[in-house]
PDB file of C-alpha atoms in Angstrom:
ATOM      1  CA  MET A  62     218.854 -86.695 -43.706  1.00 79.00           C
ATOM      2  CA  ARG A  63     218.791 -86.867 -40.012  1.00 76.00           C
ATOM      3  CA  ASN A  64     218.497 -83.694 -38.026  1.00 68.00           C
ATOM      4  CA  MET A  65     221.217 -82.942 -35.472  1.00 63.00           C
ATOM      5  CA  ALA A  66     218.697 -82.706 -32.500  1.00 46.00           C
ATOM      6  CA  THR A  67     218.172 -86.591 -32.489  1.00 40.00           C
ATOM      7  CA  PHE A  68     221.263 -88.251 -33.677  1.00 43.00           C
ATOM      8  CA  LYS A  69     223.207 -91.152 -31.911  1.00 42.00           C
ATOM      9  CA  GLY A  70     226.813 -90.241 -30.311  1.00 42.00           C
ATOM     10  CA  ILE A  71     226.147 -86.638 -29.036  1.00 40.00           C
ATOM     11  CA  THR A  72     223.752 -84.491 -27.419  1.00 37.00           C
ATOM     12  CA  LEU A  73     223.457 -81.083 -29.120  1.00 40.00           C
ATOM     13  CA  ARG A  74     222.164 -78.236 -27.076  1.00 37.00           C
ATOM     14  CA  THR A  75     220.964 -75.201 -28.979  1.00 36.00           C
ATOM     15  CA  ASN A  76     220.318 -72.770 -26.271  1.00 39.00           C
ATOM     16  CA  VAL A  77     221.069 -69.208 -26.764  1.00 37.00           C
ATOM     17  CA  ALA A  78     224.202 -68.917 -24.649  1.00 39.00           C
ATOM     18  CA  ILE A  79     225.997 -71.527 -26.796  1.00 38.00           C
ATOM     19  CA  PHE A  80     224.749 -69.829 -29.975  1.00 40.00           C
ATOM     20  CA  LEU A  81     225.967 -66.547 -28.839  1.00 40.00           C
ATOM     21  CA  PHE A  82     229.446 -68.058 -27.871  1.00 42.00           C
ATOM     22  CA  PHE A  83     229.670 -69.783 -31.207  1.00 42.00           C
ATOM     23  CA  HIS A  84     229.293 -66.561 -33.118  1.00 43.00           C
ATOM     24  CA  LEU A  85     231.434 -64.304 -30.796  1.00 40.00           C
ATOM     25  CA  SER A  86     234.377 -66.834 -30.873  1.00 46.00           C
ATOM     26  CA  PHE A  87     234.479 -66.304 -34.762  1.00 44.00           C
ATOM     27  CA  ALA A  88     235.751 -62.619 -34.112  1.00 39.00           C
ATOM     28  CA  PHE A  89     238.888 -64.167 -32.777  1.00 40.00           C
ATOM     29  CA  SER A  90     239.328 -67.037 -35.415  1.00 53.00           C
ATOM     30  CA  GLN A  91     240.773 -66.409 -38.761  1.00 71.00           C
ATOM     31  CA  SER A  92     241.673 -70.154 -39.935  1.00 89.00           C
ATOM     32  CA  LEU A  93     240.317 -73.780 -39.784  1.00 96.00           C
ATOM     33  CA  THR A  94     242.499 -76.863 -39.485  1.00 97.00           C
ATOM     34  CA  PHE A  95     241.313 -80.151 -41.159  1.00 98.00           C
ATOM     35  CA  VAL A  96     243.119 -83.302 -40.317  1.00 98.00           C
ATOM     36  CA  GLU A  97     242.611 -86.765 -41.884  1.00 98.00           C
ATOM     37  CA  LEU A  98     243.994 -89.943 -40.173  1.00 98.00           C
ATOM     38  CA  ASN A  99     243.608 -93.670 -40.643  1.00 98.00           C
ATOM     39  CA  CYS A 100     243.909 -94.947 -37.236  1.00 98.00           C
ATOM     40  CA  GLU A 101     245.025 -98.617 -38.000  1.00 97.00           C
ATOM     41  CA  ASN A 102     242.676-100.911 -36.524  1.00 97.00           C
ATOM     42  CA  LEU A 103     241.333 -98.990 -33.491  1.00 98.00           C
ATOM     43  CA  PHE A 104     239.174-101.762 -31.854  1.00 98.00           C
ATOM     44  CA  ASP A 105     237.917-101.940 -28.406  1.00 97.00           C
ATOM     45  CA  CYS A 106     238.583-104.930 -26.439  1.00 95.00           C
ATOM     46  CA  ARG A 107     234.916-106.453 -26.488  1.00 96.00           C
ATOM     47  CA  ASP A 108     233.856-109.301 -28.697  1.00 96.00           C
ATOM     48  CA  ASP A 109     230.952-108.191 -31.252  1.00 96.00           C
ATOM     49  CA  SER A 110     229.371-111.434 -32.001  1.00 94.00           C
ATOM     50  CA  LEU A 111     227.974-109.980 -35.297  1.00 93.00           C
ATOM     51  CA  LYS A 112     231.376-108.847 -36.594  1.00 95.00           C
ATOM     52  CA  GLU A 113     234.826-110.672 -37.291  1.00 95.00           C
ATOM     53  CA  ASP A 114     236.680-108.589 -34.563  1.00 96.00           C
ATOM     54  CA  ASP A 115     238.225-111.863 -32.791  1.00 95.00           C
ATOM     55  CA  GLU A 116     241.634-110.673 -33.720  1.00 95.00           C
ATOM     56  CA  PHE A 117     241.461-107.861 -31.417  1.00 97.00           C
ATOM     57  CA  LEU A 118     240.393-109.258 -27.956  1.00 97.00           C
ATOM     58  CA  PRO A 119     242.527-110.038 -24.902  1.00 97.00           C
ATOM     59  CA  ASP A 120     242.773-113.767 -25.434  1.00 96.00           C
ATOM     60  CA  ALA A 121     243.475-113.651 -29.274  1.00 95.00           C
ATOM     61  CA  PRO A 122     247.057-114.100 -30.637  1.00 94.00           C
ATOM     62  CA  ARG A 123     247.500-110.300 -30.801  1.00 95.00           C
ATOM     63  CA  HIS A 124     246.662-109.920 -27.100  1.00 97.00           C
ATOM     64  CA  TRP A 125     244.562-106.775 -27.449  1.00 98.00           C
ATOM     65  CA  THR A 126     244.256-105.853 -23.931  1.00 97.00           C
ATOM     66  CA  ARG A 127     242.585-102.889 -22.167  1.00 97.00           C
ATOM     67  CA  SER A 128     246.099-101.343 -21.201  1.00 98.00           C
ATOM     68  CA  ARG A 129     247.107-101.547 -25.052  1.00 98.00           C
ATOM     69  CA  TYR A 130     243.606-100.074 -26.084  1.00 98.00           C
ATOM     70  CA  TRP A 131     244.007 -97.110 -23.863  1.00 98.00           C
ATOM     71  CA  ARG A 132     247.668 -96.622 -24.778  1.00 98.00           C
ATOM     72  CA  LYS A 133     246.526 -96.574 -28.285  1.00 98.00           C
ATOM     73  CA  LEU A 134     243.906 -93.988 -27.767  1.00 98.00           C
ATOM     74  CA  ASN A 135     246.187 -91.743 -25.937  1.00 98.00           C
ATOM     75  CA  ASN A 136     249.010 -92.367 -28.402  1.00 98.00           C
ATOM     76  CA  ILE A 137     246.949 -91.198 -31.249  1.00 97.00           C
ATOM     77  CA  GLY A 138     245.375 -88.353 -29.191  1.00 97.00           C
ATOM     78  CA  GLN A 139     249.081 -87.025 -29.029  1.00 97.00           C
ATOM     79  CA  GLU A 140     249.563 -87.435 -32.603  1.00 98.00           C
ATOM     80  CA  LEU A 141     246.433 -85.406 -33.497  1.00 97.00           C
ATOM     81  CA  LEU A 142     247.734 -82.532 -30.972  1.00 97.00           C
ATOM     82  CA  SER A 143     250.939 -82.644 -32.654  1.00 97.00           C
ATOM     83  CA  CYS A 144     249.364 -81.738 -36.087  1.00 97.00           C
ATOM     84  CA  SER A 145     249.413 -78.071 -35.542  1.00 95.00           C
ATOM     85  CA  ASP A 146     250.059 -75.332 -33.189  1.00 93.00           C
ATOM     86  CA  ARG A 147     246.454 -75.412 -32.296  1.00 92.00           C
ATOM     87  CA  LEU A 148     243.766 -77.972 -31.770  1.00 95.00           C
ATOM     88  CA  PRO A 149     242.591 -79.334 -35.095  1.00 97.00           C
ATOM     89  CA  ASN A 150     238.990 -77.950 -35.705  1.00 97.00           C
ATOM     90  CA  LEU A 151     237.815 -80.920 -37.982  1.00 98.00           C
ATOM     91  CA  VAL A 152     239.340 -84.429 -38.027  1.00 98.00           C
ATOM     92  CA  ALA A 153     238.278 -87.104 -40.345  1.00 98.00           C
ATOM     93  CA  LEU A 154     239.025 -90.620 -38.844  1.00 98.00           C
ATOM     94  CA  VAL A 155     239.310 -93.741 -40.509  1.00 98.00           C
ATOM     95  CA  GLU A 156     239.335 -97.571 -39.001  1.00 98.00           C
ATOM     96  CA  ILE A 157     237.306 -96.768 -35.682  1.00 98.00           C
ATOM     97  CA  GLU A 158     235.350 -99.871 -34.422  1.00 98.00           C
ATOM     98  CA  ASN A 159     232.387 -98.291 -32.730  1.00 97.00           C
ATOM     99  CA  ASP A 160     230.806 -95.520 -30.646  1.00 97.00           C
ATOM    100  CA  THR A 161     232.469 -96.927 -27.725  1.00 97.00           C
ATOM    101  CA  VAL A 162     235.775 -96.264 -29.017  1.00 98.00           C
ATOM    102  CA  MET A 163     234.878 -92.580 -29.920  1.00 98.00           C
ATOM    103  CA  HIS A 164     233.173 -92.046 -26.642  1.00 98.00           C
ATOM    104  CA  ASP A 165     236.251 -93.266 -24.700  1.00 98.00           C
ATOM    105  CA  TRP A 166     238.362 -91.231 -26.944  1.00 97.00           C
ATOM    106  CA  THR A 167     236.641 -87.866 -26.557  1.00 97.00           C
ATOM    107  CA  ARG A 168     235.570 -88.290 -22.949  1.00 97.00           C
ATOM    108  CA  ARG A 169     238.071 -90.329 -21.081  1.00 97.00           C
ATOM    109  CA  SER A 170     241.319 -90.177 -22.913  1.00 97.00           C
ATOM    110  CA  LEU A 171     244.149 -87.670 -23.207  1.00 95.00           C
ATOM    111  CA  LEU A 172     241.588 -85.644 -25.470  1.00 96.00           C
ATOM    112  CA  ARG A 173     238.949 -85.397 -22.851  1.00 96.00           C
ATOM    113  CA  ASN A 174     239.536 -81.720 -22.149  1.00 96.00           C
ATOM    114  CA  ALA A 175     239.612 -80.770 -25.862  1.00 96.00           C
ATOM    115  CA  GLY A 176     235.700 -80.530 -25.981  1.00 96.00           C
ATOM    116  CA  TYR A 177     235.541 -82.709 -29.158  1.00 98.00           C
ATOM    117  CA  LYS A 178     232.108 -83.869 -30.491  1.00 98.00           C
ATOM    118  CA  TYR A 179     231.682 -86.640 -33.033  1.00 98.00           C
ATOM    119  CA  LEU A 180     229.499 -88.362 -35.577  1.00 98.00           C
ATOM    120  CA  MET A 181     230.411 -91.824 -36.911  1.00 98.00           C
ATOM    121  CA  THR A 182     228.854 -94.510 -39.104  1.00 98.00           C
ATOM    122  CA  GLU A 183     227.497 -98.015 -38.330  1.00 97.00           C
ATOM    123  CA  SER A 184     228.480 -99.947 -41.309  1.00 97.00           C
ATOM    124  CA  PRO A 185     227.765-103.573 -42.482  1.00 97.00           C
ATOM    125  CA  ASP A 186     231.799-103.866 -42.935  1.00 97.00           C
ATOM    126  CA  VAL A 187     232.628-107.459 -41.944  1.00 95.00           C
ATOM    127  CA  ARG A 188     235.256-106.576 -39.468  1.00 96.00           C
ATOM    128  CA  GLY A 189     233.237-103.851 -37.892  1.00 96.00           C
ATOM    129  CA  LEU A 190     235.264-100.897 -38.857  1.00 97.00           C
ATOM    130  CA  ASP A 191     233.749 -97.505 -39.430  1.00 98.00           C
ATOM    131  CA  VAL A 192     234.512 -93.727 -40.150  1.00 98.00           C
ATOM    132  CA  ALA A 193     233.947 -90.829 -37.874  1.00 98.00           C
ATOM    133  CA  LEU A 194     234.051 -87.105 -37.965  1.00 98.00           C
ATOM    134  CA  MET A 195     235.308 -85.309 -34.866  1.00 98.00           C
ATOM    135  CA  TRP A 196     235.039 -81.373 -34.358  1.00 98.00           C
ATOM    136  CA  GLN A 197     235.485 -78.618 -32.136  1.00 97.00           C
ATOM    137  CA  PRO A 198     232.276 -77.014 -31.127  1.00 96.00           C
ATOM    138  CA  SER A 199     233.825 -73.633 -30.971  1.00 93.00           C
ATOM    139  CA  SER A 200     234.469 -73.722 -34.511  1.00 94.00           C
ATOM    140  CA  PHE A 201     231.942 -75.914 -36.402  1.00 96.00           C
ATOM    141  CA  ARG A 202     228.186 -76.537 -35.856  1.00 97.00           C
ATOM    142  CA  PRO A 203     226.624 -79.559 -37.481  1.00 98.00           C
ATOM    143  CA  ILE A 204     223.191 -79.075 -39.196  1.00 97.00           C
ATOM    144  CA  CYS A 205     222.332 -82.432 -40.454  1.00 97.00           C
ATOM    145  CA  TYR A 206     224.062 -85.780 -41.337  1.00 98.00           C
ATOM    146  CA  ASP A 207     223.606 -89.050 -43.023  1.00 98.00           C
ATOM    147  CA  SER A 208     225.490 -92.222 -43.894  1.00 98.00           C
ATOM    148  CA  TYR A 209     225.393 -94.044 -47.175  1.00 98.00           C
ATOM    149  CA  GLU A 210     225.782 -97.716 -47.827  1.00 98.00           C
ATOM    150  CA  VAL A 211     227.980 -99.018 -50.629  1.00 98.00           C
ATOM    151  CA  PRO A 212     225.939-101.540 -53.094  1.00 97.00           C
ATOM    152  CA  LEU A 213     227.975-104.941 -53.524  1.00 97.00           C
ATOM    153  CA  VAL A 214     228.994-106.068 -56.701  1.00 96.00           C
ATOM    154  CA  LYS A 215     230.294-109.762 -57.237  1.00 96.00           C
ATOM    155  CA  ASP A 216     232.914-110.931 -54.976  1.00 95.00           C
ATOM    156  CA  MET A 217     232.661-107.718 -52.976  1.00 97.00           C
ATOM    157  CA  ARG A 218     232.486-107.846 -49.040  1.00 96.00           C
ATOM    158  CA  PRO A 219     230.345-105.480 -47.043  1.00 97.00           C
ATOM    159  CA  THR A 220     232.284-102.324 -46.638  1.00 97.00           C
ATOM    160  CA  ARG A 221     232.315 -98.969 -44.812  1.00 98.00           C
ATOM    161  CA  ASP A 222     229.505 -96.602 -45.105  1.00 98.00           C
ATOM    162  CA  ILE A 223     230.258 -93.070 -46.319  1.00 98.00           C
ATOM    163  CA  LEU A 224     229.675 -90.508 -43.588  1.00 98.00           C
ATOM    164  CA  TYR A 225     228.086 -87.074 -44.707  1.00 98.00           C
ATOM    165  CA  VAL A 226     227.947 -84.111 -42.414  1.00 98.00           C
ATOM    166  CA  GLN A 227     226.433 -80.514 -43.248  1.00 98.00           C
ATOM    167  CA  GLY A 228     227.641 -77.873 -40.953  1.00 98.00           C
ATOM    168  CA  GLU A 229     228.564 -74.304 -40.437  1.00 96.00           C
ATOM    169  CA  THR A 230     231.798 -72.680 -39.583  1.00 94.00           C
ATOM    170  CA  LEU A 231     232.020 -69.719 -37.172  1.00 88.00           C
ATOM    171  CA  GLY A 232     232.460 -67.442 -40.362  1.00 84.00           C
ATOM    172  CA  GLY A 233     228.935 -68.577 -41.562  1.00 90.00           C
ATOM    173  CA  ASP A 234     230.471 -70.906 -44.374  1.00 91.00           C
ATOM    174  CA  THR A 235     228.306 -74.142 -44.981  1.00 96.00           C
ATOM    175  CA  LEU A 236     230.371 -77.177 -45.276  1.00 97.00           C
ATOM    176  CA  HIS A 237     229.588 -80.449 -46.819  1.00 98.00           C
ATOM    177  CA  VAL A 238     231.900 -83.073 -45.463  1.00 98.00           C
ATOM    178  CA  PHE A 239     232.238 -86.590 -46.538  1.00 98.00           C
ATOM    179  CA  VAL A 240     234.144 -89.184 -44.905  1.00 98.00           C
ATOM    180  CA  VAL A 241     235.315 -92.203 -47.002  1.00 98.00           C
ATOM    181  CA  HIS A 242     237.191 -95.515 -46.500  1.00 98.00           C
ATOM    182  CA  ALA A 243     237.176 -97.343 -49.794  1.00 98.00           C
ATOM    183  CA  PRO A 244     237.627-101.054 -50.066  1.00 97.00           C
ATOM    184  CA  SER A 245     241.368-102.191 -49.894  1.00 95.00           C
ATOM    185  CA  ARG A 246     243.643-103.537 -52.874  1.00 93.00           C
ATOM    186  CA  TYR A 247     243.602-106.933 -51.437  1.00 89.00           C
ATOM    187  CA  GLY A 248     243.710-109.607 -54.416  1.00 92.00           C
ATOM    188  CA  GLY A 249     245.110-106.938 -56.708  1.00 93.00           C
ATOM    189  CA  GLU A 250     244.555-103.309 -57.799  1.00 93.00           C
ATOM    190  CA  LYS A 251     242.960-104.196 -61.103  1.00 94.00           C
ATOM    191  CA  GLU A 252     240.838-107.017 -59.487  1.00 95.00           C
ATOM    192  CA  SER A 253     239.639-104.927 -56.566  1.00 96.00           C
ATOM    193  CA  ARG A 254     239.208-101.685 -58.682  1.00 97.00           C
ATOM    194  CA  PRO A 255     235.253-102.190 -59.199  1.00 97.00           C
ATOM    195  CA  PHE A 256     234.815-102.248 -55.576  1.00 98.00           C
ATOM    196  CA  ARG A 257     236.367 -98.827 -55.263  1.00 98.00           C
ATOM    197  CA  ARG A 258     234.407 -97.775 -58.222  1.00 98.00           C
ATOM    198  CA  GLN A 259     231.292 -98.608 -56.299  1.00 98.00           C
ATOM    199  CA  VAL A 260     232.228 -96.089 -53.772  1.00 98.00           C
ATOM    200  CA  ALA A 261     232.450 -93.429 -56.583  1.00 98.00           C
ATOM    201  CA  GLY A 262     229.129 -94.465 -57.826  1.00 98.00           C
ATOM    202  CA  VAL A 263     227.583 -93.564 -54.683  1.00 98.00           C
ATOM    203  CA  LEU A 264     229.591 -90.368 -54.219  1.00 98.00           C
ATOM    204  CA  LEU A 265     229.382 -88.873 -57.792  1.00 98.00           C
ATOM    205  CA  PRO A 266     225.724 -88.343 -57.734  1.00 98.00           C
ATOM    206  CA  LEU A 267     225.932 -86.576 -54.304  1.00 98.00           C
ATOM    207  CA  LEU A 268     228.739 -84.291 -55.395  1.00 97.00           C
ATOM    208  CA  GLU A 269     226.865 -83.305 -58.533  1.00 97.00           C
ATOM    209  CA  SER A 270     223.814 -82.438 -56.273  1.00 97.00           C
ATOM    210  CA  LEU A 271     226.297 -80.098 -54.343  1.00 97.00           C
ATOM    211  CA  ARG A 272     227.796 -78.486 -57.425  1.00 96.00           C
ATOM    212  CA  GLY A 273     228.818 -74.793 -56.363  1.00 96.00           C
ATOM    213  CA  LYS A 274     228.854 -75.591 -52.618  1.00 97.00           C
ATOM    214  CA  LYS A 275     231.692 -75.997 -50.331  1.00 97.00           C
ATOM    215  CA  VAL A 276     232.639 -79.784 -50.177  1.00 98.00           C
ATOM    216  CA  ILE A 277     235.367 -81.506 -48.293  1.00 98.00           C
ATOM    217  CA  MET A 278     235.787 -85.321 -49.125  1.00 98.00           C
ATOM    218  CA  ALA A 279     238.502 -87.110 -47.315  1.00 98.00           C
ATOM    219  CA  GLY A 280     239.493 -90.384 -46.196  1.00 98.00           C
ATOM    220  CA  ASP A 281     241.572 -93.515 -47.130  1.00 98.00           C
ATOM    221  CA  PHE A 282     240.622 -94.158 -50.770  1.00 98.00           C
ATOM    222  CA  ASN A 283     243.146 -97.135 -51.222  1.00 97.00           C
ATOM    223  CA  ASP A 284     243.978 -95.379 -54.411  1.00 97.00           C
ATOM    224  CA  TYR A 285     246.749 -93.266 -55.565  1.00 96.00           C
ATOM    225  CA  ASP A 286     246.015 -89.629 -56.836  1.00 96.00           C
ATOM    226  CA  ASP A 287     246.559 -90.873 -60.535  1.00 95.00           C
ATOM    227  CA  SER A 288     244.428 -94.009 -60.236  1.00 96.00           C
ATOM    228  CA  PRO A 289     241.319 -94.296 -62.500  1.00 96.00           C
ATOM    229  CA  THR A 290     238.754 -94.113 -59.755  1.00 97.00           C
ATOM    230  CA  MET A 291     240.343 -90.950 -58.392  1.00 97.00           C
ATOM    231  CA  ARG A 292     240.358 -89.349 -61.738  1.00 97.00           C
ATOM    232  CA  LEU A 293     236.436 -89.673 -61.357  1.00 97.00           C
ATOM    233  CA  TYR A 294     236.483 -87.286 -58.682  1.00 98.00           C
ATOM    234  CA  ASP A 295     238.812 -84.972 -60.634  1.00 97.00           C
ATOM    235  CA  GLU A 296     236.307 -85.037 -63.547  1.00 96.00           C
ATOM    236  CA  GLN A 297     233.676 -84.079 -60.974  1.00 96.00           C
ATOM    237  CA  GLY A 298     235.555 -80.740 -60.439  1.00 96.00           C
ATOM    238  CA  LEU A 299     237.073 -81.641 -57.054  1.00 98.00           C
ATOM    239  CA  VAL A 300     240.552 -80.479 -56.430  1.00 98.00           C
ATOM    240  CA  ASN A 301     242.908 -82.881 -54.430  1.00 98.00           C
ATOM    241  CA  VAL A 302     244.504 -80.333 -52.097  1.00 98.00           C
ATOM    242  CA  THR A 303     246.846 -82.757 -50.680  1.00 98.00           C
ATOM    243  CA  ALA A 304     248.239 -84.290 -53.937  1.00 97.00           C
ATOM    244  CA  HIS A 305     251.495 -82.673 -53.266  1.00 97.00           C
ATOM    245  CA  ALA A 306     251.667 -82.720 -49.580  1.00 98.00           C
ATOM    246  CA  GLN A 307     254.938 -83.732 -47.776  1.00 98.00           C
ATOM    247  CA  GLY A 308     256.170 -83.845 -44.423  1.00 98.00           C
ATOM    248  CA  SER A 309     258.973 -81.805 -42.807  1.00 97.00           C
ATOM    249  CA  HIS A 310     260.910 -84.992 -41.714  1.00 97.00           C
ATOM    250  CA  GLY A 311     261.240 -86.790 -45.080  1.00 96.00           C
ATOM    251  CA  ALA A 312     257.794 -88.353 -45.580  1.00 98.00           C
ATOM    252  CA  LYS A 313     256.719 -88.088 -49.218  1.00 97.00           C
ATOM    253  CA  GLY A 314     253.479 -89.751 -48.716  1.00 98.00           C
ATOM    254  CA  THR A 315     251.144 -90.935 -45.880  1.00 98.00           C
ATOM    255  CA  TYR A 316     251.964 -94.613 -46.272  1.00 96.00           C
ATOM    256  CA  ARG A 317     255.197 -96.570 -46.823  1.00 96.00           C
ATOM    257  CA  TYR A 318     255.027 -99.748 -48.877  1.00 92.00           C
ATOM    258  CA  GLU A 319     258.179-101.750 -49.655  1.00 92.00           C
ATOM    259  CA  GLY A 320     260.460 -98.696 -48.945  1.00 95.00           C
ATOM    260  CA  GLU A 321     258.304 -96.404 -51.408  1.00 96.00           C
ATOM    261  CA  TRP A 322     256.269 -93.432 -49.824  1.00 97.00           C
ATOM    262  CA  ARG A 323     252.768 -93.148 -51.210  1.00 95.00           C
ATOM    263  CA  SER A 324     249.635 -91.591 -50.385  1.00 97.00           C
ATOM    264  CA  ILE A 325     246.248 -93.416 -50.370  1.00 97.00           C
ATOM    265  CA  ASP A 326     244.787 -90.991 -48.051  1.00 98.00           C
ATOM    266  CA  HIS A 327     243.391 -87.792 -49.451  1.00 98.00           C
ATOM    267  CA  VAL A 328     241.619 -84.593 -48.829  1.00 98.00           C
ATOM    268  CA  LEU A 329     239.583 -83.107 -51.879  1.00 98.00           C
ATOM    269  CA  MET A 330     237.722 -79.841 -52.046  1.00 98.00           C
ATOM    270  CA  SER A 331     235.486 -78.276 -54.340  1.00 98.00           C
ATOM    271  CA  PRO A 332     236.823 -75.387 -56.280  1.00 97.00           C
ATOM    272  CA  GLU A 333     234.961 -72.814 -54.075  1.00 91.00           C
ATOM    273  CA  LEU A 334     236.842 -74.072 -50.842  1.00 96.00           C
ATOM    274  CA  SER A 335     240.175 -75.125 -52.529  1.00 97.00           C
ATOM    275  CA  THR A 336     241.022 -71.406 -53.089  1.00 96.00           C
ATOM    276  CA  LYS A 337     240.814 -70.922 -49.223  1.00 95.00           C
ATOM    277  CA  VAL A 338     243.658 -73.376 -48.724  1.00 97.00           C
ATOM    278  CA  ASP A 339     246.470 -71.786 -47.020  1.00 96.00           C
ATOM    279  CA  THR A 340     248.743 -74.952 -46.637  1.00 97.00           C
ATOM    280  CA  ALA A 341     248.555 -78.746 -46.763  1.00 98.00           C
ATOM    281  CA  TYR A 342     251.092 -81.169 -45.208  1.00 98.00           C
ATOM    282  CA  ILE A 343     251.792 -84.422 -43.824  1.00 98.00           C
ATOM    283  CA  ASN A 344     252.535 -84.665 -40.056  1.00 98.00           C
ATOM    284  CA  ASP A 345     255.581 -86.629 -39.745  1.00 98.00           C
ATOM    285  CA  ALA A 346     256.804 -85.558 -36.493  1.00 98.00           C
ATOM    286  CA  PRO A 347     259.980 -87.547 -35.640  1.00 98.00           C
ATOM    287  CA  PHE A 348     258.234 -89.418 -32.639  1.00 98.00           C
ATOM    288  CA  LEU A 349     255.738 -90.857 -35.284  1.00 98.00           C
ATOM    289  CA  LEU A 350     258.521 -92.334 -37.396  1.00 98.00           C
ATOM    290  CA  GLU A 351     260.977 -95.126 -37.033  1.00 97.00           C
ATOM    291  CA  ASP A 352     263.730 -96.701 -38.883  1.00 97.00           C
ATOM    292  CA  GLU A 353     262.956 -98.987 -41.759  1.00 95.00           C
ATOM    293  CA  PRO A 354     265.437-101.806 -41.609  1.00 94.00           C
ATOM    294  CA  ARG A 355     264.930-103.587 -44.837  1.00 94.00           C
ATOM    295  CA  TYR A 356     264.791-100.597 -47.274  1.00 95.00           C
ATOM    296  CA  GLY A 357     266.575 -97.879 -45.288  1.00 96.00           C
ATOM    297  CA  GLY A 358     265.062 -94.416 -44.306  1.00 96.00           C
ATOM    298  CA  LYS A 359     261.978 -93.894 -42.018  1.00 97.00           C
ATOM    299  CA  ARG A 360     258.379 -95.511 -42.007  1.00 97.00           C
ATOM    300  CA  PRO A 361     255.329 -94.675 -39.983  1.00 98.00           C
ATOM    301  CA  LYS A 362     255.771 -96.295 -36.516  1.00 98.00           C
ATOM    302  CA  ARG A 363     252.754 -98.685 -36.421  1.00 97.00           C
ATOM    303  CA  THR A 364     251.133-100.651 -33.563  1.00 97.00           C
ATOM    304  CA  TYR A 365     251.895-103.998 -34.971  1.00 96.00           C
ATOM    305  CA  HIS A 366     254.223-105.677 -37.476  1.00 92.00           C
ATOM    306  CA  GLY A 367     252.628-108.938 -38.012  1.00 91.00           C
ATOM    307  CA  PHE A 368     251.595-109.984 -34.419  1.00 93.00           C
ATOM    308  CA  ASN A 369     254.601-108.151 -32.784  1.00 94.00           C
ATOM    309  CA  TYR A 370     253.267-105.411 -30.842  1.00 96.00           C
ATOM    310  CA  ARG A 371     254.893-102.194 -30.050  1.00 93.00           C
ATOM    311  CA  PRO A 372     253.179 -99.069 -28.190  1.00 95.00           C
ATOM    312  CA  ALA A 373     253.059 -96.970 -31.127  1.00 96.00           C
ATOM    313  CA  PHE A 374     250.567 -95.070 -33.407  1.00 98.00           C
ATOM    314  CA  SER A 375     249.370 -95.891 -36.893  1.00 98.00           C
ATOM    315  CA  ASP A 376     250.824 -97.149 -40.259  1.00 97.00           C
ATOM    316  CA  HIS A 377     249.457 -94.031 -41.649  1.00 98.00           C
ATOM    317  CA  LEU A 378     250.455 -90.305 -41.211  1.00 98.00           C
ATOM    318  CA  PRO A 379     247.993 -87.712 -40.729  1.00 98.00           C
ATOM    319  CA  LEU A 380     247.254 -85.149 -43.540  1.00 98.00           C
ATOM    320  CA  VAL A 381     246.656 -81.511 -42.397  1.00 98.00           C
ATOM    321  CA  VAL A 382     245.120 -78.833 -44.359  1.00 98.00           C
ATOM    322  CA  LYS A 383     244.807 -75.144 -43.107  1.00 97.00           C
ATOM    323  CA  LEU A 384     241.982 -72.982 -44.461  1.00 95.00           C
ATOM    324  CA  ARG A 385     241.250 -69.340 -44.323  1.00 91.00           C
ATOM    325  CA  ILE A 386     237.702 -69.051 -43.241  1.00 77.00           C
ATOM    326  CA  ASN A 387     237.552 -65.203 -43.605  1.00 62.00           C
ATOM    327  CA  PRO A 388     237.428 -63.513 -46.891  1.00 52.00           C
TER     328      PRO A 388
END
């Protein structure tokens, strides 16, 4: 477990002024907004010789230039800002390439004045993708963090580490937050299921050790709520608070495949925390959607269809959960 005084990614000052501001601010805050989003290949434009990121370089077939990179940072910043009538307090992010991306996003993009801090993993994922947790210092104070590598089984490629952050809300609640991006269904659901089971094999003992605590587990699980792997978390006592989340503009899931809305993104909470949920929904603001020419209806407005670029957002929609943090 790593102490927050020395971790990579942010500098945490624990002086008296910030501590007092943190606790005095709570008097005016009654809720906490948690958002989960798969950002769909949020790469920078620089080659990492140790990763398979060649697809997202300026001279690659996708022509991933700096202008496209910055436009995507600002577009997804706009997407996050549209999730609620206030800045999200905690944001679980999936498909982020590296610390450079998070630094640019929180310090130089549309979100630069929002004051967000972040933590992220540095995984053995072949393509170099990772997960991150972003938070508002005025509403959440990390205490410690860690990342957990997922052991490989036969035919499994190195995948994303699991990010764990323990922190305190302004109300004094201690939250244990996990951010997950499980292996995809590439090759078939049944054939790839053991890979996602490996993720569960890492998480379940950690969850057992936190029984009775306030736990949030969020991310892209690449499984539906009723899948065998997701049922393991249910058996552990976690509640999928977004299982029935829908949008207000027709979205019945976070992802649309062959004309069908389904959710492979989830936010799960311990029973102790799930009772504090006010509402859970999908942000399907009209500007995040486009017409689905083949199947009809709408779909998320993603950045690439094949190699065809559009200045858009992601192929996933954000999940939004609002919690009461006062009794």
